[in-house]
mmCIF file of N, CA and C in Angstrom:
data_model
loop_
_atom_site.group_PDB
_atom_site.id
_atom_site.type_symbol
_atom_site.label_atom_id
_atom_site.label_comp_id
_atom_site.label_asym_id
_atom_site.label_seq_id
_atom_site.Cartn_x
_atom_site.Cartn_y
_atom_site.Cartn_z
ATOM 1 N N MET A 143 -84.753 29.281 -23.604
ATOM 2 C CA MET A 143 -83.176 29.245 -23.243
ATOM 3 C C MET A 143 -82.836 30.488 -22.363
ATOM 4 N N ASP A 144 -82.149 30.179 -21.194
ATOM 5 C CA ASP A 144 -81.813 31.061 -20.331
ATOM 6 C C ASP A 144 -80.363 31.308 -20.708
ATOM 7 N N ILE A 145 -80.040 32.612 -20.920
ATOM 8 C CA ILE A 145 -78.454 32.666 -21.163
ATOM 9 C C ILE A 145 -78.240 33.985 -20.128
ATOM 10 N N GLU A 146 -77.158 33.421 -19.682
ATOM 11 C CA GLU A 146 -76.528 34.456 -18.710
ATOM 12 C C GLU A 146 -75.133 34.915 -19.049
ATOM 13 N N ILE A 147 -74.951 35.945 -19.157
ATOM 14 C CA ILE A 147 -73.720 36.617 -19.584
ATOM 15 C C ILE A 147 -73.143 37.850 -18.697
ATOM 16 N N VAL A 148 -72.192 37.256 -17.883
ATOM 17 C CA VAL A 148 -71.756 38.382 -16.906
ATOM 18 C C VAL A 148 -70.179 38.714 -16.969
ATOM 19 N N SER A 149 -69.997 40.224 -17.080
ATOM 20 C CA SER A 149 -68.790 40.835 -17.032
ATOM 21 C C SER A 149 -68.179 41.152 -15.794
ATOM 22 N N GLU A 150 -66.936 40.863 -15.412
ATOM 23 C CA GLU A 150 -66.495 41.353 -14.077
ATOM 24 C C GLU A 150 -65.126 41.683 -14.393
ATOM 25 N N GLU A 151 -64.851 42.826 -13.661
ATOM 26 C CA GLU A 151 -63.449 43.485 -13.782
ATOM 27 C C GLU A 151 -62.465 42.568 -12.692
ATOM 28 N N VAL A 152 -61.415 42.089 -13.315
ATOM 29 C CA VAL A 152 -60.449 41.682 -12.466
ATOM 30 C C VAL A 152 -59.035 42.297 -12.769
ATOM 31 N N PRO A 153 -58.058 41.959 -11.909
ATOM 32 C CA PRO A 153 -56.745 42.468 -11.923
ATOM 33 C C PRO A 153 -56.347 42.414 -13.330
ATOM 34 N N ALA A 154 -56.462 41.550 -14.123
ATOM 35 C CA ALA A 154 -55.730 41.262 -15.288
ATOM 36 C C ALA A 154 -56.628 42.223 -16.370
ATOM 37 N N GLY A 155 -57.917 42.351 -16.435
ATOM 38 C CA GLY A 155 -58.633 42.932 -17.205
ATOM 39 C C GLY A 155 -60.213 42.688 -17.063
ATOM 40 N N VAL A 156 -60.918 42.281 -18.034
ATOM 41 C CA VAL A 156 -62.438 41.987 -17.872
ATOM 42 C C VAL A 156 -62.759 40.485 -18.134
ATOM 43 N N THR A 157 -63.284 39.840 -17.208
ATOM 44 C CA THR A 157 -63.613 38.420 -17.386
ATOM 45 C C THR A 157 -65.129 38.375 -17.895
ATOM 46 N N VAL A 158 -65.559 37.505 -18.948
ATOM 47 C CA VAL A 158 -66.763 37.308 -19.257
ATOM 48 C C VAL A 158 -66.997 36.218 -19.177
ATOM 49 N N ARG A 159 -68.214 35.455 -18.317
ATOM 50 C CA ARG A 159 -68.734 34.318 -18.157
ATOM 51 C C ARG A 159 -70.001 34.104 -18.880
ATOM 52 N N ALA A 160 -70.026 33.168 -19.735
ATOM 53 C CA ALA A 160 -71.217 33.007 -20.468
ATOM 54 C C ALA A 160 -71.918 31.346 -19.996
ATOM 55 N N SER A 161 -73.151 31.443 -19.680
ATOM 56 C CA SER A 161 -73.758 30.117 -19.355
ATOM 57 C C SER A 161 -75.207 30.186 -20.136
ATOM 58 N N VAL A 162 -75.445 28.894 -20.415
ATOM 59 C CA VAL A 162 -76.897 28.593 -21.045
ATOM 60 C C VAL A 162 -77.713 27.508 -20.128
ATOM 61 N N ARG A 163 -78.929 27.639 -19.943
ATOM 62 C CA ARG A 163 -79.681 26.325 -19.476
ATOM 63 C C ARG A 163 -80.690 26.310 -20.589
ATOM 64 N N LEU A 164 -81.062 25.053 -21.099
ATOM 65 C CA LEU A 164 -82.038 24.532 -22.143
ATOM 66 C C LEU A 164 -82.975 24.222 -21.231
ATOM 67 N N SER A 165 -84.453 24.055 -21.938
ATOM 68 C CA SER A 165 -85.395 23.355 -21.329
ATOM 69 C C SER A 165 -85.362 22.070 -21.889
ATOM 70 N N ALA A 166 -86.199 21.117 -21.517
ATOM 71 C CA ALA A 166 -86.277 19.727 -21.912
ATOM 72 C C ALA A 166 -86.582 19.697 -23.406
ATOM 73 N N ARG A 167 -87.528 20.896 -23.870
ATOM 74 C CA ARG A 167 -87.904 20.810 -25.179
ATOM 75 C C ARG A 167 -86.688 21.217 -25.999
ATOM 76 N N GLU A 168 -86.084 22.421 -25.567
ATOM 77 C CA GLU A 168 -84.864 22.967 -26.464
ATOM 78 C C GLU A 168 -83.921 21.880 -26.365
ATOM 79 N N THR A 169 -83.629 21.085 -25.517
ATOM 80 C CA THR A 169 -82.681 19.852 -25.448
ATOM 81 C C THR A 169 -83.034 18.780 -26.662
ATOM 82 N N ASN A 170 -84.373 18.518 -26.648
ATOM 83 C CA ASN A 170 -84.696 17.718 -27.711
ATOM 84 C C ASN A 170 -84.537 18.187 -29.126
ATOM 85 N N THR A 171 -84.938 19.575 -29.305
ATOM 86 C CA THR A 171 -84.577 20.082 -30.511
ATOM 87 C C THR A 171 -83.459 20.250 -30.941
ATOM 88 N N LEU A 172 -82.332 20.323 -30.232
ATOM 89 C CA LEU A 172 -80.896 20.380 -30.373
ATOM 90 C C LEU A 172 -80.375 18.903 -30.834
ATOM 91 N N PHE A 173 -81.020 17.846 -30.216
ATOM 92 C CA PHE A 173 -80.584 16.618 -30.297
ATOM 93 C C PHE A 173 -81.093 16.326 -31.707
ATOM 94 N N LEU A 174 -82.282 16.611 -31.874
ATOM 95 C CA LEU A 174 -82.985 16.233 -33.205
ATOM 96 C C LEU A 174 -82.321 16.993 -34.542
ATOM 97 N N CYS A 175 -82.061 18.245 -34.177
ATOM 98 C CA CYS A 175 -81.741 18.964 -35.439
ATOM 99 C C CYS A 175 -80.117 19.060 -35.644
ATOM 100 N N GLY A 176 -79.731 18.766 -34.680
ATOM 101 C CA GLY A 176 -78.198 18.975 -34.702
ATOM 102 C C GLY A 176 -77.615 20.058 -33.863
ATOM 103 N N ASP A 177 -76.472 19.726 -33.396
ATOM 104 C CA ASP A 177 -75.798 20.590 -32.285
ATOM 105 C C ASP A 177 -75.662 21.916 -33.195
ATOM 106 N N THR A 178 -75.311 23.147 -32.567
ATOM 107 C CA THR A 178 -75.140 24.197 -32.998
ATOM 108 C C THR A 178 -73.702 24.756 -32.563
ATOM 109 N N LEU A 179 -72.792 25.159 -33.536
ATOM 110 C CA LEU A 179 -71.564 25.590 -32.932
ATOM 111 C C LEU A 179 -71.539 27.209 -33.009
ATOM 112 N N ILE A 180 -71.184 27.589 -31.750
ATOM 113 C CA ILE A 180 -71.037 28.825 -31.445
ATOM 114 C C ILE A 180 -69.561 29.410 -31.281
ATOM 115 N N GLN A 181 -69.322 30.498 -32.133
ATOM 116 C CA GLN A 181 -67.946 31.045 -32.312
ATOM 117 C C GLN A 181 -67.645 32.042 -31.147
ATOM 118 N N LEU A 182 -66.593 31.756 -30.764
ATOM 119 C CA LEU A 182 -65.962 32.585 -29.467
ATOM 120 C C LEU A 182 -64.908 33.477 -30.057
ATOM 121 N N PRO A 183 -65.307 34.758 -30.468
ATOM 122 C CA PRO A 183 -64.327 35.841 -30.715
ATOM 123 C C PRO A 183 -63.185 35.917 -29.891
ATOM 124 N N SER A 184 -61.832 36.194 -30.176
ATOM 125 C CA SER A 184 -60.944 35.975 -29.457
ATOM 126 C C SER A 184 -60.188 37.397 -29.614
ATOM 127 N N GLU A 185 -60.762 38.584 -30.463
ATOM 128 C CA GLU A 185 -60.014 39.843 -30.428
ATOM 129 C C GLU A 185 -59.986 40.442 -29.104
ATOM 130 N N GLY A 186 -58.856 40.886 -28.500
ATOM 131 C CA GLY A 186 -58.585 41.376 -27.503
ATOM 132 C C GLY A 186 -58.701 40.377 -26.043
ATOM 133 N N ALA A 187 -58.869 39.228 -26.397
ATOM 134 C CA ALA A 187 -58.701 38.047 -25.290
ATOM 135 C C ALA A 187 -57.224 37.873 -24.827
ATOM 136 N N LEU A 188 -57.171 37.795 -23.761
ATOM 137 C CA LEU A 188 -55.867 37.497 -22.895
ATOM 138 C C LEU A 188 -55.491 35.791 -23.274
ATOM 139 N N PRO A 189 -54.462 35.547 -23.250
ATOM 140 C CA PRO A 189 -53.984 34.083 -23.418
ATOM 141 C C PRO A 189 -54.340 33.249 -22.211
ATOM 142 N N ASP A 190 -55.241 32.196 -22.377
ATOM 143 C CA ASP A 190 -55.432 31.347 -21.347
ATOM 144 C C ASP A 190 -54.497 30.309 -20.867
ATOM 145 N N GLU A 191 -54.077 30.306 -19.633
ATOM 146 C CA GLU A 191 -53.024 29.357 -19.045
ATOM 147 C C GLU A 191 -53.196 27.956 -19.371
ATOM 148 N N ALA A 192 -54.523 27.521 -19.382
ATOM 149 C CA ALA A 192 -54.902 26.379 -19.525
ATOM 150 C C ALA A 192 -54.856 25.715 -20.989
ATOM 151 N N ALA A 193 -54.774 26.785 -22.176
ATOM 152 C CA ALA A 193 -54.850 26.109 -23.345
ATOM 153 C C ALA A 193 -53.719 27.044 -24.212
ATOM 154 N N PRO A 194 -52.971 26.466 -24.752
ATOM 155 C CA PRO A 194 -52.020 27.377 -25.609
ATOM 156 C C PRO A 194 -52.548 27.846 -26.741
ATOM 157 N N ILE A 195 -53.552 27.540 -27.431
ATOM 158 C CA ILE A 195 -54.247 28.077 -28.477
ATOM 159 C C ILE A 195 -55.627 28.657 -27.982
ATOM 160 N N PRO A 196 -56.201 29.888 -28.206
ATOM 161 C CA PRO A 196 -57.251 30.132 -27.857
ATOM 162 C C PRO A 196 -58.500 29.370 -28.586
ATOM 163 N N ARG A 197 -59.487 28.952 -28.020
ATOM 164 C CA ARG A 197 -60.491 28.057 -28.208
ATOM 165 C C ARG A 197 -61.476 29.087 -29.336
ATOM 166 N N PRO A 198 -61.786 28.536 -30.592
ATOM 167 C CA PRO A 198 -62.327 29.515 -31.664
ATOM 168 C C PRO A 198 -63.865 29.323 -31.488
ATOM 169 N N SER A 199 -64.256 28.017 -30.746
ATOM 170 C CA SER A 199 -65.657 27.885 -30.895
ATOM 171 C C SER A 199 -65.926 26.855 -29.971
ATOM 172 N N ILE A 200 -67.413 26.708 -29.618
ATOM 173 C CA ILE A 200 -67.913 25.598 -28.605
ATOM 174 C C ILE A 200 -69.330 25.436 -28.946
ATOM 175 N N PHE A 201 -69.588 23.965 -28.799
ATOM 176 C CA PHE A 201 -70.953 23.364 -29.052
ATOM 177 C C PHE A 201 -71.913 24.126 -28.047
ATOM 178 N N LEU A 202 -73.230 24.320 -28.603
ATOM 179 C CA LEU A 202 -74.110 24.821 -27.653
ATOM 180 C C LEU A 202 -74.371 23.695 -26.573
ATOM 181 N N SER A 203 -74.602 22.346 -27.015
ATOM 182 C CA SER A 203 -74.781 21.299 -26.011
ATOM 183 C C SER A 203 -73.571 21.260 -24.811
ATOM 184 N N GLU A 204 -72.315 21.745 -25.373
ATOM 185 C CA GLU A 204 -71.270 21.776 -24.361
ATOM 186 C C GLU A 204 -71.481 22.686 -23.358
ATOM 187 N N LEU A 205 -71.717 24.060 -23.848
ATOM 188 C CA LEU A 205 -71.985 25.243 -23.046
ATOM 189 C C LEU A 205 -73.077 25.006 -22.293
ATOM 190 N N ALA A 206 -74.104 24.493 -22.715
ATOM 191 C CA ALA A 206 -75.382 24.427 -21.819
ATOM 192 C C ALA A 206 -75.040 23.276 -20.619
ATOM 193 N N GLY A 207 -74.074 22.250 -21.045
ATOM 194 C CA GLY A 207 -73.628 21.160 -20.205
ATOM 195 C C GLY A 207 -72.782 21.520 -18.958
ATOM 196 N N SER A 208 -72.054 22.821 -19.086
ATOM 197 C CA SER A 208 -71.308 23.291 -18.402
ATOM 198 C C SER A 208 -71.693 23.797 -17.196
ATOM 199 N N ARG A 209 -71.657 23.272 -15.929
ATOM 200 C CA ARG A 209 -72.149 23.876 -14.751
ATOM 201 C C ARG A 209 -71.617 25.576 -14.335
ATOM 202 N N ASP A 210 -70.347 25.501 -14.620
ATOM 203 C CA ASP A 210 -69.923 26.967 -14.931
ATOM 204 C C ASP A 210 -69.895 27.721 -15.859
ATOM 205 N N GLY A 211 -70.189 27.425 -17.000
ATOM 206 C CA GLY A 211 -70.319 28.178 -18.163
ATOM 207 C C GLY A 211 -68.955 28.225 -18.815
ATOM 208 N N TYR A 212 -68.603 29.132 -19.773
ATOM 209 C CA TYR A 212 -67.498 29.172 -20.536
ATOM 210 C C TYR A 212 -66.753 30.841 -20.114
ATOM 211 N N VAL A 213 -65.648 30.886 -19.553
ATOM 212 C CA VAL A 213 -65.048 32.011 -19.161
ATOM 213 C C VAL A 213 -64.009 32.383 -20.207
ATOM 214 N N ARG A 214 -63.923 33.850 -20.575
ATOM 215 C CA ARG A 214 -62.689 34.375 -21.292
ATOM 216 C C ARG A 214 -62.465 35.416 -20.715
ATOM 217 N N THR A 215 -61.226 36.068 -20.559
ATOM 218 C CA THR A 215 -60.710 37.258 -20.246
ATOM 219 C C THR A 215 -60.108 38.061 -21.072
ATOM 220 N N PHE A 216 -60.430 39.402 -21.372
ATOM 221 C CA PHE A 216 -59.937 40.507 -22.119
ATOM 222 C C PHE A 216 -59.147 41.541 -21.461
ATOM 223 N N ALA A 217 -58.541 42.134 -22.320
ATOM 224 C CA ALA A 217 -57.668 43.004 -21.889
ATOM 225 C C ALA A 217 -58.319 44.566 -21.520
ATOM 226 N N ASP A 218 -59.387 44.821 -22.213
ATOM 227 C CA ASP A 218 -60.257 45.790 -22.121
ATOM 228 C C ASP A 218 -61.782 45.846 -21.807
ATOM 229 N N ALA A 219 -62.407 46.618 -21.491
ATOM 230 C CA ALA A 219 -63.835 46.502 -21.465
ATOM 231 C C ALA A 219 -64.584 46.474 -22.861
ATOM 232 N N ALA A 220 -63.947 47.470 -23.736
ATOM 233 C CA ALA A 220 -64.484 47.242 -25.144
ATOM 234 C C ALA A 220 -64.736 45.876 -25.859
ATOM 235 N N SER A 221 -63.373 45.463 -25.596
ATOM 236 C CA SER A 221 -63.574 43.876 -26.003
ATOM 237 C C SER A 221 -64.185 43.078 -25.562
ATOM 238 N N ALA A 222 -64.399 43.066 -24.222
ATOM 239 C CA ALA A 222 -65.193 41.995 -23.635
ATOM 240 C C ALA A 222 -66.726 42.357 -23.861
ATOM 241 N N ARG A 223 -66.934 43.788 -24.108
ATOM 242 C CA ARG A 223 -68.439 44.209 -24.495
ATOM 243 C C ARG A 223 -68.741 43.522 -25.946
ATOM 244 N N ALA A 224 -67.850 43.592 -26.781
ATOM 245 C CA ALA A 224 -68.262 43.106 -27.986
ATOM 246 C C ALA A 224 -68.145 41.650 -28.167
ATOM 247 N N TYR A 225 -67.276 40.833 -27.502
ATOM 248 C CA TYR A 225 -67.347 39.403 -27.097
ATOM 249 C C TYR A 225 -68.891 39.033 -26.757
ATOM 250 N N ALA A 226 -69.310 39.735 -25.630
ATOM 251 C CA ALA A 226 -70.378 39.588 -24.895
ATOM 252 C C ALA A 226 -71.703 39.777 -25.898
ATOM 253 N N GLU A 227 -71.667 40.776 -26.829
ATOM 254 C CA GLU A 227 -72.716 40.879 -27.583
ATOM 255 C C GLU A 227 -72.768 40.017 -28.697
ATOM 256 N N ALA A 228 -71.582 39.455 -29.059
ATOM 257 C CA ALA A 228 -71.530 38.447 -30.169
ATOM 258 C C ALA A 228 -72.047 37.118 -29.857
ATOM 259 N N LEU A 229 -71.606 36.842 -28.595
ATOM 260 C CA LEU A 229 -72.115 35.458 -28.007
ATOM 261 C C LEU A 229 -73.604 35.665 -27.809
ATOM 262 N N ARG A 230 -74.109 36.596 -27.263
ATOM 263 C CA ARG A 230 -75.831 36.921 -26.929
ATOM 264 C C ARG A 230 -76.261 36.798 -28.333
ATOM 265 N N SER A 231 -76.004 37.491 -29.076
ATOM 266 C CA SER A 231 -76.735 37.398 -30.709
ATOM 267 C C SER A 231 -76.663 35.989 -31.336
ATOM 268 N N GLN A 232 -75.413 35.069 -31.027
ATOM 269 C CA GLN A 232 -75.559 33.741 -31.645
ATOM 270 C C GLN A 232 -76.278 32.764 -30.886
ATOM 271 N N LEU A 233 -76.323 33.099 -29.327
ATOM 272 C CA LEU A 233 -77.224 32.209 -28.493
ATOM 273 C C LEU A 233 -78.586 32.395 -28.604
ATOM 274 N N THR A 234 -79.159 33.910 -29.066
ATOM 275 C CA THR A 234 -80.619 34.062 -28.843
ATOM 276 C C THR A 234 -81.101 33.557 -30.407
ATOM 277 N N THR A 235 -80.326 33.018 -31.281
ATOM 278 C CA THR A 235 -80.611 32.416 -32.568
ATOM 279 C C THR A 235 -80.318 31.143 -32.847
ATOM 280 N N ALA A 236 -79.574 30.413 -31.914
ATOM 281 C CA ALA A 236 -79.212 29.234 -32.064
ATOM 282 C C ALA A 236 -80.179 28.076 -32.081
ATOM 283 N N LEU A 237 -81.258 28.396 -31.767
ATOM 284 C CA LEU A 237 -82.231 27.138 -31.865
ATOM 285 C C LEU A 237 -83.335 27.668 -32.987
ATOM 286 N N GLU A 238 -83.149 28.622 -33.671
ATOM 287 C CA GLU A 238 -84.285 28.789 -34.752
ATOM 288 C C GLU A 238 -84.132 28.072 -35.913
ATOM 289 N N ALA A 239 -85.288 27.818 -36.380
ATOM 290 C CA ALA A 239 -85.183 26.799 -37.395
ATOM 291 C C ALA A 239 -84.458 27.372 -38.786
ATOM 292 N N PRO A 240 -83.521 26.616 -39.419
ATOM 293 C CA PRO A 240 -82.788 26.907 -40.467
ATOM 294 C C PRO A 240 -83.562 27.689 -41.665
#
């Protein structure tokens, strides 16, 4: 699994973009074993104009299928860093056997 989590300072705070690419084998494993729900921490996140309620989670297959990844903006760098670390931790273990 190729995991890319990139932070970028923007006028409103810090934006974190997470994207995942799965190999054919990993996609098959995900299909056979069931999709993994990835929690999206919202502490320090700024409201998303497109959604009135912050999204609490995303399926791994949805994240992998998104060309642009998933983006969330945070008020400060510490919150963005904690979010990125939580995502990376979940994604690195998402396809491990239960």
